[in-house]
Amino acid sequence: MTRAVCPGSFDPVTNGHLDIIRRASALFEELVVATGTNASKSRLFDPDERLEMLREACADLPNVSVRGFTGLIVDFCREIDAQAIVKGLRGGNDYEYELPMAQMNAHLTGVETVFVPTDASLGYVSSTLVKEVATFGGDVSGLVPPAVHRRLQERLGRA
Ligand code: PNS
């Protein structure tokens, strides 16, 4: 069984994430999408809300499951016997950020990281920008699943 983990903050999940999840799910027998917390980022949705939105968005992918994790991603990979970590890459900045993490994770336990290039049409989409644009009333309806859009509007007092 080849099992991979796709970790992230997913605050909230975007169409960019879902493109990577969908394509990665075709590469591995099983893909576990894992929500963690990036201590350096401010958060709009709590862990349970992020899990719920992800579960709903991935419901049509039979070999994808969604779990939360705390602590090191390498420990979570060991716990569930995952052989690889999958990360999407939008460009050079992502690469600069992800490469040392991939190398550190390989150093810690030998787990490999597989980088999947973002679809060119989604390269500008990030949770951070989606939240910023939505906060100031911009239209992000084409960038997140409809259920996430509804929750964003509610959270920001626009519903
Ligand atoms: O969406 P993000 O911010 O890219 O997600 C980052 C996340 C949560 C996947 C990353 O910070 C992470 O793996 N955190 C777990 C703690 C850990 O293992 N840190 C060492 C990485 S080398």
mmCIF file of C-alpha atoms and ligand atoms in Angstrom:
data_model
loop_
_atom_site.group_PDB
_atom_site.id
_atom_site.type_symbol
_atom_site.label_atom_id
_atom_site.label_comp_id
_atom_site.label_asym_id
_atom_site.label_seq_id
_atom_site.Cartn_x
_atom_site.Cartn_y
_atom_site.Cartn_z
ATOM 1 C CA MET A 1 0.000 0.000 0.000
ATOM 2 C CA THR A 2 1.460 3.371 -0.963
ATOM 3 C CA ARG A 3 0.090 5.918 1.442
ATOM 4 C CA ALA A 4 0.949 9.610 1.273
ATOM 5 C CA VAL A 5 0.119 12.572 3.478
ATOM 6 C CA CYS A 6 -0.798 15.992 2.131
ATOM 7 C CA PRO A 7 -0.305 18.361 5.082
ATOM 8 C CA GLY A 8 -1.246 22.015 5.396
ATOM 9 C CA SER A 9 -3.055 24.601 7.445
ATOM 10 C CA PHE A 10 -6.026 24.696 5.028
ATOM 11 C CA ASP A 11 -7.372 27.883 6.633
ATOM 12 C CA PRO A 12 -9.518 27.530 4.594
ATOM 13 C CA VAL A 13 -9.125 24.914 1.846
ATOM 14 C CA THR A 14 -9.006 26.542 -1.609
ATOM 15 C CA ASN A 15 -9.523 25.314 -5.159
ATOM 16 C CA GLY A 16 -5.710 25.352 -5.450
ATOM 17 C CA HIS A 17 -5.400 22.845 -2.599
ATOM 18 C CA LEU A 18 -8.175 20.719 -4.058
ATOM 19 C CA ASP A 19 -6.450 20.563 -7.451
ATOM 20 C CA ILE A 20 -3.286 19.254 -5.759
ATOM 21 C CA ILE A 21 -5.267 16.796 -3.587
ATOM 22 C CA ARG A 22 -7.191 15.461 -6.584
ATOM 23 C CA ARG A 23 -4.053 14.985 -8.698
ATOM 24 C CA ALA A 24 -2.040 13.492 -5.825
ATOM 25 C CA SER A 25 -4.862 11.049 -5.098
ATOM 26 C CA ALA A 26 -4.275 9.605 -8.588
ATOM 27 C CA LEU A 27 -0.590 8.945 -7.761
ATOM 28 C CA PHE A 28 -1.001 7.027 -4.492
ATOM 29 C CA GLU A 29 -3.272 4.216 -3.361
ATOM 30 C CA GLU A 30 -4.300 6.272 -0.360
ATOM 31 C CA LEU A 31 -3.939 9.973 0.403
ATOM 32 C CA VAL A 32 -4.414 11.362 3.905
ATOM 33 C CA VAL A 33 -5.018 15.108 3.962
ATOM 34 C CA ALA A 34 -3.709 16.304 7.314
ATOM 35 C CA THR A 35 -4.539 19.644 8.906
ATOM 36 C CA GLY A 36 -1.890 21.014 11.170
ATOM 37 C CA THR A 37 -1.231 24.414 12.628
ATOM 38 C CA ASN A 38 1.441 26.743 11.337
ATOM 39 C CA ALA A 39 2.363 28.707 14.463
ATOM 40 C CA SER A 40 3.584 31.654 12.386
ATOM 41 C CA LYS A 41 0.240 32.242 10.634
ATOM 42 C CA SER A 42 -2.873 33.849 12.105
ATOM 43 C CA ARG A 43 -5.924 31.665 11.863
ATOM 44 C CA LEU A 44 -9.527 32.387 10.843
ATOM 45 C CA PHE A 45 -11.077 28.914 11.320
ATOM 46 C CA ASP A 46 -10.501 26.560 14.232
ATOM 47 C CA PRO A 47 -9.152 23.033 13.609
ATOM 48 C CA ASP A 48 -12.596 21.365 13.676
ATOM 49 C CA GLU A 49 -14.006 23.840 11.153
ATOM 50 C CA ARG A 50 -11.036 23.312 8.825
ATOM 51 C CA LEU A 51 -11.506 19.533 9.069
ATOM 52 C CA GLU A 52 -15.227 19.787 8.310
ATOM 53 C CA MET A 53 -14.662 21.970 5.243
ATOM 54 C CA LEU A 54 -11.960 19.627 3.963
ATOM 55 C CA ARG A 55 -14.077 16.501 4.519
ATOM 56 C CA GLU A 56 -16.940 18.026 2.595
ATOM 57 C CA ALA A 57 -14.664 19.151 -0.244
ATOM 58 C CA CYS A 58 -12.947 15.745 -0.560
ATOM 59 C CA ALA A 59 -16.097 13.630 -0.212
ATOM 60 C CA ASP A 60 -16.055 12.619 -3.886
ATOM 61 C CA LEU A 61 -12.500 11.211 -3.708
ATOM 62 C CA PRO A 62 -12.767 7.594 -2.487
ATOM 63 C CA ASN A 63 -9.080 7.095 -1.596
ATOM 64 C CA VAL A 64 -8.773 10.395 0.288
ATOM 65 C CA SER A 65 -9.311 10.743 4.034
ATOM 66 C CA VAL A 66 -8.939 13.815 6.228
ATOM 67 C CA ARG A 67 -7.258 13.879 9.649
ATOM 68 C CA GLY A 68 -5.958 16.486 12.054
ATOM 69 C CA PHE A 69 -2.461 16.257 13.494
ATOM 70 C CA THR A 70 -0.441 17.958 16.185
ATOM 71 C CA GLY A 71 3.307 17.849 16.646
ATOM 72 C CA LEU A 72 5.742 16.920 13.915
ATOM 73 C CA ILE A 73 4.498 15.849 10.516
ATOM 74 C CA VAL A 74 7.153 13.105 10.415
ATOM 75 C CA ASP A 75 5.699 11.578 13.608
ATOM 76 C CA PHE A 76 2.237 11.627 12.074
ATOM 77 C CA CYS A 77 3.604 9.926 8.937
ATOM 78 C CA ARG A 78 5.172 7.215 11.092
ATOM 79 C CA GLU A 79 1.984 6.769 13.124
ATOM 80 C CA ILE A 80 -0.107 6.069 10.031
ATOM 81 C CA ASP A 81 2.688 4.349 8.071
ATOM 82 C CA ALA A 82 2.818 6.896 5.237
ATOM 83 C CA GLN A 83 5.786 6.738 2.879
ATOM 84 C CA ALA A 84 5.585 10.196 1.354
ATOM 85 C CA ILE A 85 4.542 13.794 1.958
ATOM 86 C CA VAL A 86 2.886 15.661 -0.915
ATOM 87 C CA LYS A 87 3.199 19.431 -1.293
ATOM 88 C CA GLY A 88 1.960 21.758 -4.038
ATOM 89 C CA LEU A 89 4.399 24.258 -5.496
ATOM 90 C CA ARG A 90 3.121 27.542 -6.959
ATOM 91 C CA GLY A 91 6.516 29.016 -7.712
ATOM 92 C CA GLY A 92 9.949 29.937 -6.441
ATOM 93 C CA ASN A 93 8.801 31.312 -3.091
ATOM 94 C CA ASP A 94 7.009 28.069 -2.263
ATOM 95 C CA TYR A 95 10.108 26.143 -3.283
ATOM 96 C CA GLU A 96 12.351 28.239 -1.015
ATOM 97 C CA TYR A 97 9.929 27.656 1.875
ATOM 98 C CA GLU A 98 9.289 23.962 1.225
ATOM 99 C CA LEU A 99 12.761 22.699 0.332
ATOM 100 C CA PRO A 100 14.337 23.014 3.804
ATOM 101 C CA MET A 101 11.230 21.429 5.371
ATOM 102 C CA ALA A 102 11.465 18.521 2.914
ATOM 103 C CA GLN A 103 15.168 18.133 3.685
ATOM 104 C CA MET A 104 14.593 18.359 7.446
ATOM 105 C CA ASN A 105 11.816 15.771 7.273
ATOM 106 C CA ALA A 106 14.044 13.439 5.207
ATOM 107 C CA HIS A 107 16.834 13.941 7.745
ATOM 108 C CA LEU A 108 14.510 13.146 10.659
ATOM 109 C CA THR A 109 12.938 9.907 9.428
ATOM 110 C CA GLY A 110 13.809 9.388 5.769
ATOM 111 C CA VAL A 111 10.293 10.280 4.605
ATOM 112 C CA GLU A 112 10.338 11.628 1.035
ATOM 113 C CA THR A 113 8.515 14.748 -0.113
ATOM 114 C CA VAL A 114 6.878 14.766 -3.554
ATOM 115 C CA PHE A 115 6.285 18.210 -5.073
ATOM 116 C CA VAL A 116 3.308 18.646 -7.393
ATOM 117 C CA PRO A 117 3.303 21.813 -9.524
ATOM 118 C CA THR A 118 0.156 23.894 -9.180
ATOM 119 C CA ASP A 119 -2.017 24.190 -12.260
ATOM 120 C CA ALA A 120 -1.042 27.424 -14.055
ATOM 121 C CA SER A 121 -4.584 28.781 -13.717
ATOM 122 C CA LEU A 122 -4.441 28.511 -9.897
ATOM 123 C CA GLY A 123 -0.916 29.746 -9.201
ATOM 124 C CA TYR A 124 -2.075 32.962 -7.518
ATOM 125 C CA VAL A 125 -4.544 31.300 -5.136
ATOM 126 C CA SER A 126 -3.619 31.064 -1.452
ATOM 127 C CA SER A 127 -5.655 30.867 1.749
ATOM 128 C CA THR A 128 -3.937 34.045 2.939
ATOM 129 C CA LEU A 129 -4.969 36.080 -0.122
ATOM 130 C CA VAL A 130 -8.458 34.577 -0.176
ATOM 131 C CA LYS A 131 -8.975 35.704 3.442
ATOM 132 C CA GLU A 132 -7.572 39.159 2.772
ATOM 133 C CA VAL A 133 -9.662 39.741 -0.357
ATOM 134 C CA ALA A 134 -12.824 38.385 1.329
ATOM 135 C CA THR A 135 -12.210 40.561 4.399
ATOM 136 C CA PHE A 136 -12.382 43.686 2.241
ATOM 137 C CA GLY A 137 -15.439 42.503 0.303
ATOM 138 C CA GLY A 138 -13.737 41.166 -2.831
ATOM 139 C CA ASP A 139 -15.276 38.279 -4.740
ATOM 140 C CA VAL A 140 -13.540 34.974 -3.939
ATOM 141 C CA SER A 141 -16.444 32.746 -4.985
ATOM 142 C CA GLY A 142 -14.457 31.208 -7.858
ATOM 143 C CA LEU A 143 -11.460 30.391 -5.674
ATOM 144 C CA VAL A 144 -12.970 28.183 -2.953
ATOM 145 C CA PRO A 145 -15.701 25.497 -2.845
ATOM 146 C CA PRO A 146 -19.235 26.928 -2.381
ATOM 147 C CA ALA A 147 -19.514 25.626 1.212
ATOM 148 C CA VAL A 148 -16.239 27.325 2.132
ATOM 149 C CA HIS A 149 -17.438 30.529 0.488
ATOM 150 C CA ARG A 150 -20.600 30.461 2.617
ATOM 151 C CA ARG A 151 -18.580 29.952 5.797
ATOM 152 C CA LEU A 152 -16.187 32.743 4.889
ATOM 153 C CA GLN A 153 -19.088 35.128 4.368
ATOM 154 C CA GLU A 154 -20.625 34.104 7.702
ATOM 155 C CA ARG A 155 -17.330 34.409 9.585
ATOM 156 C CA LEU A 156 -16.663 37.827 8.132
ATOM 157 C CA GLY A 157 -20.178 39.016 8.923
ATOM 158 C CA ARG A 158 -21.231 39.328 5.275
ATOM 159 C CA ALA A 159 -23.907 36.605 5.108
HETATM 160 O O1 PNS B 1 -0.294 25.481 4.984
HETATM 161 P P1 PNS B 1 1.094 25.541 5.523
HETATM 162 O O2 PNS B 1 1.276 26.760 6.374
HETATM 163 O O3 PNS B 1 2.131 25.415 4.450
HETATM 164 O O4 PNS B 1 1.233 24.275 6.474
HETATM 165 C C1 PNS B 1 2.425 24.077 7.156
HETATM 166 C C2 PNS B 1 2.389 22.782 7.979
HETATM 167 C C3 PNS B 1 1.312 22.844 9.054
HETATM 168 C C4 PNS B 1 2.131 21.609 7.093
HETATM 169 C C5 PNS B 1 3.810 22.724 8.567
HETATM 170 O O5 PNS B 1 4.043 23.876 9.323
HETATM 171 C C6 PNS B 1 4.035 21.489 9.394
HETATM 172 O O6 PNS B 1 4.318 20.429 8.849
HETATM 173 N N1 PNS B 1 3.895 21.626 10.724
HETATM 174 C C7 PNS B 1 4.049 20.551 11.636
HETATM 175 C C8 PNS B 1 5.266 20.773 12.542
HETATM 176 C C9 PNS B 1 6.526 20.244 11.886
HETATM 177 O O7 PNS B 1 6.627 19.092 11.526
HETATM 178 N N2 PNS B 1 7.477 21.168 11.730
HETATM 179 C C10 PNS B 1 8.765 20.878 11.166
HETATM 180 C C11 PNS B 1 8.735 20.932 9.634
HETATM 181 S S1 PNS B 1 10.325 20.574 9.001
#
